[in-house]
Amino acid sequence: MSFKEKLKNKKSSIFIVITIVILIIIGIYAFNKYSHNNVDNAEAESYIETYIIPESEKVFINGIVIPKDSKDFTLSADEEIVDIKVKNGQSIKKGAILYTCKNQSIIDEISELKLQLSHLNSSQDYDDPSISLEIDKLNSQIKALNEKAYTKIYAPFEGKVFLNQDSEESSSLMTLQTNEFYMQGKASEQDLAKIKIDQTAKVLVFSTNQELMGRISFISERPTSNSSDEYQQQSSLSYYDINITFDSQEGLINGFHVQASIKLDNTYTKIPLSSILKSEDTSYVFKDLDGVLKKQVIEIDSQTEEFAVVKSGLKENDIIIKNPTKEMQEGQSISNYGNINNSESNINDNNLEGEI
């Protein structure tokens, strides 16, 4: 065999080997891709999709903590303080003496009447009936004025007293406030129709992050008249005063800013129609109860091709199976049918009747 023939055979062998290697690589790649796709499909098929019942709609009201009752005590131009009986920040009972004041103009008038009385008493004509009548009259006037010259001021209710003598902003002598507080806030005209008296509210105290429970005690039917109010500046909506009483007074301080959240009394909820199964005349869904199937009978109000409005049987944060099968039975582990894939609600529960 010539050298050229040997070289030609060697090249052919190398070409064959390279071709075989390439085919092997292509085969391995195709096999891996096919296997990976099958795994992905198997994983996709092994997931059980669930649906979480959304929380009920809430109305949020911003406000401030204020005392249930408050009274400022001021002096007239003719009055002067004689004695203050309380200390700043002191807690007092109803009927306690706050201070004593005098009316200098009345005191001056009493002095003038006493001078007149002295002149009459020094008169030589004691038997003159007119002088006796005048003396009696002056004595009566002096007695009546003495009752007005000095006045004791009493606390009209139990609470805490604050002295304003060193305050340049206040013209009052002192302020008495009750120890009971409530929240005063404002609701927009859009939210006014959604709330009602005695409705439960959860109140957040911003400064302490404390949460308190309370109830709506007052809803004004007249919009706030203060045009400079921050609420009025935010939009063209009207705002209405709302009062909320607290179940507990613990940790409350006058002036604290708070926010009340009021859960609306709407028991209707909207769920995917695919999640509902029927047994004769009964409609039900399967709930995910700690990984175990729980059959839950529901009452349907209305439905479309995609959704149903349920008026009883479900509550917020319940987890239901989105696409249950007839093979599912109560008490079975959901893992028997695959892994759970929770999906948050993206259904708008507002105006349900209009959408159905």
Coordinates of C-alpha atoms in Angstrom, one line a residue:
M1 CA 0.0 0.0 0.0
S2 CA 1.3 3.3 -1.0
F3 CA 1.9 6.2 1.3
K4 CA -0.9 8.2 -0.2
E5 CA -3.4 5.4 0.3
K6 CA -2.3 5.1 3.9
L7 CA -2.8 8.8 4.5
K8 CA -6.2 8.7 2.9
N9 CA -7.4 5.8 5.0
K10 CA -6.1 7.6 8.2
K11 CA -8.0 10.8 7.3
S12 CA -11.2 8.8 6.7
S13 CA -10.8 7.1 10.1
I14 CA -10.4 10.4 11.8
F15 CA -13.4 11.9 10.1
I16 CA -15.5 8.9 11.1
V17 CA -14.4 9.2 14.7
I18 CA -15.2 12.9 14.8
T19 CA -18.6 12.3 13.2
I20 CA -19.4 9.6 15.8
V21 CA -18.3 12.0 18.7
I22 CA -20.5 14.8 17.3
L23 CA -23.5 12.5 17.0
I24 CA -23.0 11.2 20.6
I25 CA -22.8 14.8 21.9
I26 CA -26.0 15.8 20.0
G27 CA -27.7 12.7 21.3
I28 CA -26.7 13.4 24.9
Y29 CA -27.9 17.1 24.6
A30 CA -31.3 16.0 23.1
F31 CA -31.8 13.4 25.8
N32 CA -31.0 15.8 28.6
K33 CA -33.3 18.5 27.2
Y34 CA -36.2 16.0 26.7
S35 CA -35.7 14.7 30.3
H36 CA -35.6 18.2 31.7
N37 CA -38.8 19.1 29.9
N38 CA -40.5 16.0 31.2
V39 CA -39.4 16.9 34.8
D40 CA -40.7 20.5 34.4
N41 CA -44.0 19.2 33.1
A42 CA -44.2 16.7 35.9
E43 CA -43.4 19.4 38.5
A44 CA -46.0 21.7 36.9
E45 CA -48.6 19.0 37.0
S46 CA -47.8 18.2 40.7
Y47 CA -48.8 21.6 42.0
I48 CA -52.2 22.2 43.7
E49 CA -53.2 25.8 43.2
T50 CA -55.1 27.4 46.1
Y51 CA -57.0 30.7 46.6
I52 CA -56.8 32.9 49.7
I53 CA -60.0 34.7 50.8
P54 CA -59.1 38.4 51.0
E55 CA -59.6 40.5 54.0
S56 CA -62.7 42.6 54.3
E57 CA -62.7 46.2 53.1
K58 CA -61.6 48.7 55.8
V59 CA -62.2 52.4 56.3
F60 CA -59.3 54.3 57.8
I61 CA -59.9 57.4 59.9
N62 CA -57.1 59.7 61.2
G63 CA -57.6 61.7 64.4
I64 CA -56.4 62.8 67.8
V65 CA -56.9 61.8 71.4
I66 CA -58.8 64.4 73.4
P67 CA -60.4 64.4 76.9
K68 CA -64.1 63.6 77.2
D69 CA -64.7 66.9 79.0
S70 CA -62.5 70.0 79.4
K71 CA -63.1 73.4 81.0
D72 CA -61.0 76.6 81.1
F73 CA -61.2 78.9 84.1
T74 CA -60.6 82.6 83.4
L75 CA -60.7 85.8 85.5
S76 CA -62.8 88.9 84.6
A77 CA -61.1 92.3 84.4
D78 CA -62.2 93.1 88.0
E79 CA -61.2 89.8 89.5
E80 CA -57.9 89.0 91.3
I81 CA -56.5 85.7 92.6
V82 CA -56.4 85.5 96.4
D83 CA -55.4 81.8 96.8
I84 CA -54.9 78.8 94.4
K85 CA -55.7 75.6 96.1
V86 CA -54.3 73.1 93.6
K87 CA -51.0 72.3 92.0
N88 CA -50.2 71.8 88.3
G89 CA -51.0 68.3 87.2
Q90 CA -52.9 67.4 90.3
S91 CA -55.8 64.9 90.1
I92 CA -58.9 66.2 92.0
K93 CA -62.4 65.0 92.8
K94 CA -65.6 66.7 91.7
G95 CA -66.4 69.6 94.1
A96 CA -62.8 70.3 95.2
I97 CA -61.9 74.0 95.7
L98 CA -59.7 75.2 92.8
Y99 CA -59.0 78.8 93.8
T100 CA -60.4 81.8 95.6
C101 CA -60.7 85.2 93.8
K102 CA -61.8 88.7 94.8
N103 CA -63.6 91.4 92.9
Q104 CA -61.9 94.7 93.7
S105 CA -64.6 96.9 92.4
I106 CA -67.1 95.3 94.7
I107 CA -64.7 95.6 97.6
D108 CA -64.3 99.3 96.9
E109 CA -68.1 99.6 96.8
I110 CA -68.4 97.9 100.2
S111 CA -65.9 100.4 101.6
E112 CA -67.9 103.3 100.3
L113 CA -71.1 101.9 101.8
K114 CA -69.4 101.3 105.2
L115 CA -68.2 104.9 105.2
Q116 CA -71.8 106.1 104.6
L117 CA -72.9 103.8 107.4
S118 CA -70.3 105.2 109.7
H119 CA -71.6 108.7 109.0
L120 CA -75.2 107.8 109.8
N121 CA -74.2 106.0 113.0
S122 CA -72.4 109.1 114.2
S123 CA -75.6 111.2 113.7
Q124 CA -77.1 112.7 116.8
D125 CA -80.7 112.1 115.8
Y126 CA -81.1 108.4 116.7
D127 CA -84.9 108.8 116.8
D128 CA -85.2 109.8 113.2
P129 CA -87.1 106.9 111.5
S130 CA -85.6 107.8 108.1
I131 CA -82.0 107.4 109.4
S132 CA -82.9 104.0 110.8
L133 CA -84.3 102.8 107.5
E134 CA -81.2 104.1 105.7
I135 CA -78.9 102.2 108.1
D136 CA -80.9 99.0 107.6
K137 CA -80.7 99.5 103.8
L138 CA -76.9 100.0 103.9
N139 CA -76.4 96.9 106.0
S140 CA -78.4 94.8 103.6
Q141 CA -76.4 96.1 100.6
I142 CA -73.1 95.4 102.4
K143 CA -74.2 91.9 103.3
A144 CA -75.2 91.1 99.7
L145 CA -71.9 92.6 98.3
N146 CA -69.8 90.6 100.8
E147 CA -71.1 87.4 99.3
K148 CA -69.8 88.6 95.9
A149 CA -66.6 90.1 96.9
Y150 CA -64.8 86.8 97.5
T151 CA -65.7 83.8 95.4
K152 CA -64.6 80.1 95.7
I153 CA -64.4 78.2 92.5
Y154 CA -65.2 74.4 92.7
A155 CA -64.3 71.6 90.2
P156 CA -67.5 70.7 88.2
F157 CA -66.1 67.2 87.5
E158 CA -63.3 64.8 88.4
G159 CA -60.1 65.1 86.5
K160 CA -56.7 66.6 86.3
V161 CA -55.9 70.3 86.6
F162 CA -53.3 72.2 84.7
L163 CA -52.1 75.7 85.6
N164 CA -51.7 78.2 82.8
Q165 CA -50.0 81.0 84.7
D166 CA -46.7 80.6 82.9
S167 CA -48.2 79.9 79.5
E168 CA -48.1 82.9 77.1
E169 CA -50.5 81.1 74.6
S170 CA -53.4 80.7 77.1
S171 CA -55.5 83.5 78.6
S172 CA -57.1 81.2 81.1
L173 CA -55.9 80.7 84.7
M174 CA -56.2 76.9 84.7
T175 CA -57.7 74.1 82.7
L176 CA -59.5 71.0 84.1
Q177 CA -59.7 67.9 82.0
T178 CA -61.3 64.5 82.6
N179 CA -59.2 61.4 82.9
E180 CA -61.3 59.7 80.2
F181 CA -60.3 60.2 76.6
Y182 CA -61.8 59.5 73.3
M183 CA -60.7 59.8 69.6
Q184 CA -61.9 62.6 67.5
G185 CA -61.4 62.1 63.8
K186 CA -62.8 62.9 60.4
A187 CA -64.3 60.7 57.7
S188 CA -64.7 61.7 54.0
E189 CA -68.1 61.8 52.4
Q190 CA -67.1 58.7 50.5
D191 CA -66.6 56.7 53.7
L192 CA -69.5 58.2 55.7
A193 CA -72.1 55.9 54.3
K194 CA -70.0 52.8 55.0
I195 CA -69.8 53.3 58.8
K196 CA -72.4 53.3 61.6
I197 CA -72.8 54.0 65.3
D198 CA -71.5 51.3 67.6
Q199 CA -69.3 49.8 64.9
T200 CA -66.0 48.2 66.2
A201 CA -62.8 50.0 65.5
K202 CA -59.1 49.1 66.0
V203 CA -57.1 52.2 66.9
L204 CA -53.3 52.5 66.4
V205 CA -51.4 55.1 68.5
F206 CA -48.6 56.2 66.2
S207 CA -46.2 57.4 68.9
T208 CA -46.3 54.1 70.9
N209 CA -47.4 51.7 68.3
Q210 CA -50.1 50.6 70.7
E211 CA -53.3 49.1 69.4
L212 CA -56.6 49.7 71.3
M213 CA -60.2 48.6 70.6
G214 CA -63.1 51.0 70.5
R215 CA -66.5 51.8 69.1
I216 CA -67.9 54.6 67.0
S217 CA -70.0 56.8 69.4
F218 CA -70.8 59.8 67.2
I219 CA -71.2 60.5 63.5
S220 CA -71.8 64.1 62.5
E221 CA -74.4 64.8 59.8
R222 CA -72.8 68.2 59.1
P223 CA -69.5 68.8 57.3
T224 CA -66.7 70.5 59.2
S225 CA -67.0 74.3 58.7
N226 CA -63.3 75.1 59.1
S227 CA -62.1 75.7 55.6
S228 CA -58.5 75.9 56.7
D229 CA -58.6 72.4 58.1
E230 CA -55.9 70.0 56.7
Y231 CA -58.6 67.6 55.6
Q232 CA -60.3 70.2 53.5
Q233 CA -57.0 71.3 51.9
Q234 CA -56.2 67.7 50.7
S235 CA -59.2 67.5 48.3
S236 CA -62.6 68.9 47.4
L237 CA -64.3 66.3 49.5
S238 CA -66.4 67.1 52.5
Y239 CA -65.3 65.7 55.9
Y240 CA -67.4 64.8 58.9
D241 CA -66.5 64.6 62.6
I242 CA -66.4 61.0 64.0
N243 CA -66.0 60.2 67.7
I244 CA -64.6 56.8 68.9
T245 CA -64.7 55.7 72.5
F246 CA -62.0 53.4 73.8
D247 CA -62.5 50.1 75.6
S248 CA -59.4 50.8 77.7
Q249 CA -57.8 54.1 78.7
E250 CA -54.4 52.6 79.3
G251 CA -51.5 54.5 77.8
L252 CA -53.7 57.3 76.4
I253 CA -52.4 60.9 76.5
N254 CA -54.1 64.1 75.4
G255 CA -53.0 65.1 72.0
F256 CA -51.7 61.7 70.7
H257 CA -52.3 61.2 67.0
V258 CA -54.1 58.0 66.1
Q259 CA -55.6 56.0 63.2
A260 CA -58.7 53.9 63.4
S261 CA -59.3 51.0 61.1
I262 CA -63.0 49.9 60.8
K263 CA -63.7 46.6 59.2
L264 CA -66.9 46.9 57.1
D265 CA -69.7 44.5 57.8
N266 CA -69.7 42.8 54.4
T267 CA -69.9 39.1 54.7
Y268 CA -70.0 38.5 50.9
T269 CA -66.9 37.3 49.2
K270 CA -66.0 36.5 45.6
I271 CA -64.2 33.3 44.7
P272 CA -63.3 31.5 41.4
L273 CA -66.2 29.4 40.1
S274 CA -63.7 26.6 39.4
S275 CA -63.3 26.1 43.2
I276 CA -66.9 25.1 43.7
L277 CA -68.1 21.5 43.7
K278 CA -71.7 20.3 43.9
S279 CA -73.4 17.4 45.6
E280 CA -77.1 17.3 44.7
D281 CA -78.4 20.7 45.9
T282 CA -75.4 21.5 48.0
S283 CA -72.4 23.6 47.0
Y284 CA -69.1 23.2 48.7
V285 CA -65.4 23.9 48.5
F286 CA -62.3 22.2 49.9
K287 CA -60.4 24.3 52.4
D288 CA -56.7 23.8 53.2
L289 CA -56.7 23.2 56.9
D290 CA -53.0 22.8 57.9
G291 CA -52.4 20.6 54.8
V292 CA -55.5 18.6 55.2
L293 CA -58.7 18.8 53.0
K294 CA -61.7 20.2 54.8
K295 CA -65.1 20.2 53.1
Q296 CA -66.9 23.5 53.6
V297 CA -70.5 24.0 52.6
I298 CA -71.2 27.4 51.1
E299 CA -74.2 29.5 50.1
I300 CA -74.0 31.2 46.7
D301 CA -75.6 34.5 46.1
S302 CA -74.8 34.9 42.4
Q303 CA -72.3 33.9 39.8
T304 CA -70.8 34.5 36.4
E305 CA -68.8 32.3 34.0
E306 CA -65.7 32.9 36.1
F307 CA -66.6 33.9 39.6
A308 CA -69.2 33.3 42.3
V309 CA -70.4 35.6 45.1
V310 CA -70.6 33.6 48.4
K311 CA -72.7 35.0 51.2
S312 CA -71.9 32.4 53.9
G313 CA -69.5 29.6 54.7
L314 CA -66.2 31.4 54.2
K315 CA -64.3 34.0 56.1
E316 CA -61.2 36.1 55.4
N317 CA -57.8 34.4 55.1
D318 CA -59.5 31.0 54.5
I319 CA -57.5 29.0 51.9
I320 CA -59.5 27.0 49.4
I321 CA -58.5 24.6 46.6
K322 CA -58.8 26.5 43.3
N323 CA -59.4 23.5 41.0
P324 CA -60.6 20.6 43.1
T325 CA -61.4 17.1 41.7
K326 CA -64.1 14.6 42.4
E327 CA -61.5 12.2 43.7
M328 CA -60.7 14.6 46.6
Q329 CA -62.1 13.5 50.0
E330 CA -62.4 15.3 53.3
G331 CA -59.5 14.4 55.7
Q332 CA -57.1 13.5 52.9
S333 CA -53.6 15.1 52.9
I334 CA -53.3 17.7 50.1
S335 CA -49.7 16.4 49.5
N336 CA -51.4 13.3 48.0
Y337 CA -52.3 15.4 45.0
G338 CA -49.2 17.6 44.8
N339 CA -47.4 20.6 46.3
I340 CA -49.4 23.6 47.4
N341 CA -49.1 26.8 45.3
N342 CA -50.9 29.7 47.2
S343 CA -52.2 32.5 45.2
E344 CA -53.3 35.9 46.7
S345 CA -56.6 37.3 45.7
N346 CA -56.7 39.7 42.8
I347 CA -60.4 39.9 42.8
N348 CA -62.0 43.2 43.6
D349 CA -64.7 42.6 46.2
N350 CA -66.1 46.2 45.9
N351 CA -69.4 46.6 44.3
L352 CA -70.0 42.9 43.9
E353 CA -73.6 43.3 42.9
G354 CA -72.7 45.5 40.1
E355 CA -70.1 43.1 38.7
I356 CA -72.3 40.0 38.9

